[in-house]
Short mmCIF file of C-alpha atoms in Angstrom, two decimals:
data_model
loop_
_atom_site.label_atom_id
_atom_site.label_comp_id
_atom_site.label_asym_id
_atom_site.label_seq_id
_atom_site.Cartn_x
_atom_site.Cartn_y
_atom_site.Cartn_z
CA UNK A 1 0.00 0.00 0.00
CA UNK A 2 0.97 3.15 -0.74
CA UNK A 3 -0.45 6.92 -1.60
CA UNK A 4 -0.90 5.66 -5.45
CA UNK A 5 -3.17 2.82 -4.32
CA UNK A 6 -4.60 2.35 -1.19
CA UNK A 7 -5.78 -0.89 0.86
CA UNK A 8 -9.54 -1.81 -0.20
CA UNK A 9 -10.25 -0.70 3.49
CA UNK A 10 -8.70 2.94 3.04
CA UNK A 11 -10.08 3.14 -0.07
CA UNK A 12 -13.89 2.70 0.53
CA UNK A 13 -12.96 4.90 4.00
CA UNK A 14 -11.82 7.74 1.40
CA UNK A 15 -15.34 7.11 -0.83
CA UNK A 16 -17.17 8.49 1.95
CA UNK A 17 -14.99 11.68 2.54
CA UNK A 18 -17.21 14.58 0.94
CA UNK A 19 -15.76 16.54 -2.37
CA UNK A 20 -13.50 19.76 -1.48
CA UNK A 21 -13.86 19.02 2.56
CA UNK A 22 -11.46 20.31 4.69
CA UNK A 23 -10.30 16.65 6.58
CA UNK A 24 -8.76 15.31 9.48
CA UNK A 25 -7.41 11.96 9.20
CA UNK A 26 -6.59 10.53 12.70
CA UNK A 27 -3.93 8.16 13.57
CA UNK A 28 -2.95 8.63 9.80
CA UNK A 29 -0.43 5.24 8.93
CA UNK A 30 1.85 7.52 7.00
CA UNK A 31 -0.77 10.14 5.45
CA UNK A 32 -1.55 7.48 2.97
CA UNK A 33 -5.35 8.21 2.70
CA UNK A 34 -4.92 12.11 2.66
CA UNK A 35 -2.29 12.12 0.34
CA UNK A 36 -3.80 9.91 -1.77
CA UNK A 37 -7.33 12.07 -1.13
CA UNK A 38 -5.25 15.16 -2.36
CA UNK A 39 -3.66 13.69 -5.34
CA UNK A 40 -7.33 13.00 -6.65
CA UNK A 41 -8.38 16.15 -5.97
CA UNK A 42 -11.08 15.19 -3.41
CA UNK A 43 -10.17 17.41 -0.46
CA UNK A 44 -8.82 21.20 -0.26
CA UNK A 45 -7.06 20.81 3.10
CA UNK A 46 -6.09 17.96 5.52
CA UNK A 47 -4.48 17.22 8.87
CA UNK A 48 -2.83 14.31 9.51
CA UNK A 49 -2.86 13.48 13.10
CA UNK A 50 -0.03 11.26 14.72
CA UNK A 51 0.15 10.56 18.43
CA UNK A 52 3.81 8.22 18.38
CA UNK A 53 6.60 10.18 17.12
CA UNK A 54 7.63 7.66 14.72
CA UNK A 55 4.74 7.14 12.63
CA UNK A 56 4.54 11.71 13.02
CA UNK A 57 7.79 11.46 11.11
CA UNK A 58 7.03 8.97 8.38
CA UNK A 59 3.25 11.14 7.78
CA UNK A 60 5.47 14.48 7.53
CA UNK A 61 7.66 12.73 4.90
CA UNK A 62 5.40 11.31 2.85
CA UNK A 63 3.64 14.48 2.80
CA UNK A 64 7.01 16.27 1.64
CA UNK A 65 7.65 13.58 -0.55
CA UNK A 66 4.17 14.06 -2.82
CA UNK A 67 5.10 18.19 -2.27
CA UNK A 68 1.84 18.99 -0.69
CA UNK A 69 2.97 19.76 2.64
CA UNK A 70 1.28 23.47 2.52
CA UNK A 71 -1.96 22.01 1.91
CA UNK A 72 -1.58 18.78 4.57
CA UNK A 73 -0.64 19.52 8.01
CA UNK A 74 0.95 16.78 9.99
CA UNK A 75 0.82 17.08 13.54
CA UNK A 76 1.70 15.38 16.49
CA UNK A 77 -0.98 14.74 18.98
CA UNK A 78 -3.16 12.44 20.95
CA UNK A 79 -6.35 12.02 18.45
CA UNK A 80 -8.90 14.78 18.48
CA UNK A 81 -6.32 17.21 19.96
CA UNK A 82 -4.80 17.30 16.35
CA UNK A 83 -7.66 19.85 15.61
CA UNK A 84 -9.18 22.79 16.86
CA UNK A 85 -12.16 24.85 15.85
CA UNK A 86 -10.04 27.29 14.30
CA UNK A 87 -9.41 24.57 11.36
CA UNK A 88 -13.01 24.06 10.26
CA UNK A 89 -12.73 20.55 9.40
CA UNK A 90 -16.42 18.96 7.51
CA UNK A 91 -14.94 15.15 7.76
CA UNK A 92 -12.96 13.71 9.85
CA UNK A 93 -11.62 9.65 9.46
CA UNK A 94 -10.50 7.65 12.28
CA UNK A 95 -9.68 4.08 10.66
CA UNK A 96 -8.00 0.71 11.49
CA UNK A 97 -8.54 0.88 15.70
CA UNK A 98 -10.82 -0.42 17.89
CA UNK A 99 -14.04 0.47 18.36
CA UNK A 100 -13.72 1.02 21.81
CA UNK A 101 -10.54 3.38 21.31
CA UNK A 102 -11.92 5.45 18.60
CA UNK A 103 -15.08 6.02 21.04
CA UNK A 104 -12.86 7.35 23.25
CA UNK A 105 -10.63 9.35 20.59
CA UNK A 106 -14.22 11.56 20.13
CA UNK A 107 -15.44 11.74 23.30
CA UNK A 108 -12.46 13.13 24.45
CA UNK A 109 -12.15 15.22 21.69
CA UNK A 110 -15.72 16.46 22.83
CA UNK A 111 -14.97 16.93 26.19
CA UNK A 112 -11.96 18.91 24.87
CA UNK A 113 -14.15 21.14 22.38
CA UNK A 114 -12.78 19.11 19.45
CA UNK A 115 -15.74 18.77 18.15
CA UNK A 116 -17.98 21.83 15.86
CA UNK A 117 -20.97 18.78 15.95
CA UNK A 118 -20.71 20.11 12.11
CA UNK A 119 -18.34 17.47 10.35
CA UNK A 120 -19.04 14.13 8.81
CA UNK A 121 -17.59 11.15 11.12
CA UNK A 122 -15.89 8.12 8.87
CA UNK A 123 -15.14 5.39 11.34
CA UNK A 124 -13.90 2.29 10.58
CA UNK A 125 -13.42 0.08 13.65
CA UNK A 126 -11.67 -3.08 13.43
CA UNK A 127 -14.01 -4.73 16.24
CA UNK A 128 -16.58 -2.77 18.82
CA UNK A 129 -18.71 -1.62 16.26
CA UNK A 130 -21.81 -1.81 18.77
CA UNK A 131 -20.03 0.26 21.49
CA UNK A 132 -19.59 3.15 19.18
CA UNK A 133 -23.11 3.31 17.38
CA UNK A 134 -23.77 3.48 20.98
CA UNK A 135 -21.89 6.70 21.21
CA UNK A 136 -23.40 8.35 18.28
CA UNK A 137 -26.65 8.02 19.08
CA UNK A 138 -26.33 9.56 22.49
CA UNK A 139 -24.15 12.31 20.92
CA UNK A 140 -26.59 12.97 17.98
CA UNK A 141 -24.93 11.70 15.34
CA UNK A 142 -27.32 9.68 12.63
CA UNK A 143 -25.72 7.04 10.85
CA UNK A 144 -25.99 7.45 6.91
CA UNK A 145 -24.36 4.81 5.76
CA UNK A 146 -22.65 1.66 6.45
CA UNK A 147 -20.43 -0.70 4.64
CA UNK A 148 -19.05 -4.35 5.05
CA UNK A 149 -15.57 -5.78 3.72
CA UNK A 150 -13.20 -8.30 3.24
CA UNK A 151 -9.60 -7.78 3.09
CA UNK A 152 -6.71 -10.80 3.95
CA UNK A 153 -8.98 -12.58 5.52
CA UNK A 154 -10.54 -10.04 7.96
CA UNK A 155 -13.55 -8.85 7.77
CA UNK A 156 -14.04 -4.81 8.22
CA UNK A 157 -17.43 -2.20 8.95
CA UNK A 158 -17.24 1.18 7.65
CA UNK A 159 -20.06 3.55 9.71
CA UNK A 160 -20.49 6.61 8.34
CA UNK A 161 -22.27 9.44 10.58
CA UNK A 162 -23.49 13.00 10.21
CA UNK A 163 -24.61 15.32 13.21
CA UNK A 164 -28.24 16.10 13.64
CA UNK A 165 -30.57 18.09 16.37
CA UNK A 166 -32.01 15.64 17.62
CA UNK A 167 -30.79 12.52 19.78
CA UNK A 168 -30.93 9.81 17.29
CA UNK A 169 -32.68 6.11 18.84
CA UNK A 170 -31.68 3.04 17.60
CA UNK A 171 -32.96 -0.75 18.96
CA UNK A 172 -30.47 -2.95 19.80
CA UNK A 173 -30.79 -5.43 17.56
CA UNK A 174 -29.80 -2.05 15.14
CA UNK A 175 -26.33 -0.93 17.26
CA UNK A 176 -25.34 -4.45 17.18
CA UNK A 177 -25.57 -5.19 13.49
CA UNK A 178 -26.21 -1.55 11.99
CA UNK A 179 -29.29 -0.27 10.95
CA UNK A 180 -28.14 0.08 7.53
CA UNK A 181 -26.02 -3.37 7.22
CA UNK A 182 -28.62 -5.42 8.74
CA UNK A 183 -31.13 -3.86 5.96
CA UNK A 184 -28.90 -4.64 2.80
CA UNK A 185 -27.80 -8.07 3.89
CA UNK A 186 -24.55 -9.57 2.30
CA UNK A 187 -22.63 -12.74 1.94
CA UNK A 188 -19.95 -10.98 4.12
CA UNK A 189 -22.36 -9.59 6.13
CA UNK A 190 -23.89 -13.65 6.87
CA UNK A 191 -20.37 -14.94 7.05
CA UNK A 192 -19.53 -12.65 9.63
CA UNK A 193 -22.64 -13.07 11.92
CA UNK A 194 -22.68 -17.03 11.49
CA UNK A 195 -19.46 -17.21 12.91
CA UNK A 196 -20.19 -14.67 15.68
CA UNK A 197 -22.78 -17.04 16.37
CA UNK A 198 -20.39 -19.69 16.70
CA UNK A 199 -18.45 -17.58 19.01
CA UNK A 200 -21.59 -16.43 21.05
CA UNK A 201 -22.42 -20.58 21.76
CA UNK A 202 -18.88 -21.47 22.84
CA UNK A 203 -18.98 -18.73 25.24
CA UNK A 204 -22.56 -19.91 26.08
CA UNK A 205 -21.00 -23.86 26.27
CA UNK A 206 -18.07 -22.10 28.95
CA UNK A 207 -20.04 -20.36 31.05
CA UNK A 208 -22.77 -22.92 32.08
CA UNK A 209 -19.06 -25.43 32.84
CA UNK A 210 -18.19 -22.92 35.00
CA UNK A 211 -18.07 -23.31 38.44
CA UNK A 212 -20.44 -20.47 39.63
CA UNK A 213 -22.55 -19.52 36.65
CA UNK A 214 -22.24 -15.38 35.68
CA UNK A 215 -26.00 -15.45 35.19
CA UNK A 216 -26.18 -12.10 33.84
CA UNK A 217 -23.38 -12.24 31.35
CA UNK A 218 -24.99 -15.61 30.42
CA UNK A 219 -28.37 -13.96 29.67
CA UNK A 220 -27.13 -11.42 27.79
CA UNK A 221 -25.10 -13.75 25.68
CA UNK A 222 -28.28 -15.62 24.94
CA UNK A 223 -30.20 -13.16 23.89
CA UNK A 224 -27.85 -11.57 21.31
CA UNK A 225 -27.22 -15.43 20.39
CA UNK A 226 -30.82 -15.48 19.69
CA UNK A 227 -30.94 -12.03 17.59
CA UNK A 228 -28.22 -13.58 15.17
CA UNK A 229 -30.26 -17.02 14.65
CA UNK A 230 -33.18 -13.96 14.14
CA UNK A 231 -31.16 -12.16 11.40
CA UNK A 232 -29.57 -15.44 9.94
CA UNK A 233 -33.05 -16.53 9.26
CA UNK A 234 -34.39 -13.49 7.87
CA UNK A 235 -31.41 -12.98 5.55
CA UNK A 236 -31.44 -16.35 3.99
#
């Protein structure tokens, strides 16, 4: 991968970023997306965000390399803190992390003032995905669009969110598989949940051997368990 051709993950991560916005790429992997973003002429301006030194070093030289380093900014910080207000960013990407970790990359970053609650969020957590729709609907963000992937093996969600006035409300059988996946089922989208469901018996089969039973961690289990046999079924 480089800034000439992108991983299928970055690439479908940089479909989402609007034409001419003013970006923020955090935790950036050497600037390849907004480099590569630039090159095309998607975006006007970009920051790169870096929070290791190293990783700040190889961004700033790969920007320098391409020549664009007066229209992407490279800076070294811990996530949201690579922006402030002053920068008017419309999208920001946060890719190839935890969904757990990125939740806490913007609600830091909102607790900081990060955040104008005007800019397009393109996530793309690695696993998590449920614990960070959760954050979006409590921080009124709707979710426009979702996509599912395959890459070396691993399977990869793209959530793509805009800010609204109101707080959005989701069930849970939508923040676990994504209101918009779970409506456009795929073959990805089946593999992935059937062997989920694998994962949600074994853990099931371990904790009724155990000892003292965790009866509430065994419920819950269950009943998510019993919402992927649900949407299995329906998508078949």
């Amino acid at each position: 991968m480089n800034e000439h051709l992108l991983s299928k993950r970055l690439e479908q991560v940089g479909k989402f970023v609007p034409q001419n916005a003013r970006l923020a790429d955090i935790g950036s992997d050497h600037a390849y997306l907004p480099v590569a973003l630039m090159l095309q002429h998607q975006i006007t301006y970009a920051i790169a965000g870096e929070v290791v030194k190293g990783p700040y070093q190889s961004a700033k030289r790969q920007v320098q390399k391409n020549g664009l380093s007066h229209q992407i900014d490279v800076r070294l910080a811990d996530g949201l803190e690579a922006i402030t207000l002053a920068d008017t960013i419309e999208a920001i990407t946060i890719a190839g992390m935890g969904g757990t970790l990125i939740r806490s990359i913007l609600e830091n970053g909102k607790q900081k003032n990060r955040l104008s609650h005007q800019e397009r969020l393109i996530l793309q957590p690695n696993i998590g995905e449920r614990s960070l729709r959760e954050w979006l609907m409590q921080n009124r963000y709707e979710i426009i669009d979702e996509t599912i992937l395959e890459e070396n093996q691993k399977i990869y969600e793209i959530i793509v969110a805009q800010p609204v006035k109101e707080v959005m409300s989701y069930t849970q059988q939508e923040l676990l598989f994504g209101p918009i996946l779970r409506q456009h089922p795929s073959e990805i989208l089946c593999r992935k949940w059937e062997r989920e469901a694998t994962q949600r018996q074994y853990v099931l089969t371990q904790l009724q051997q155990a000892s003292v039973l965790n009866q509430s961690k065994y419920d819950a289990t269950k009943q998510e368990l019993e919402w992927i046999q649900e949407e299995l079924t329906r998508w078949s």
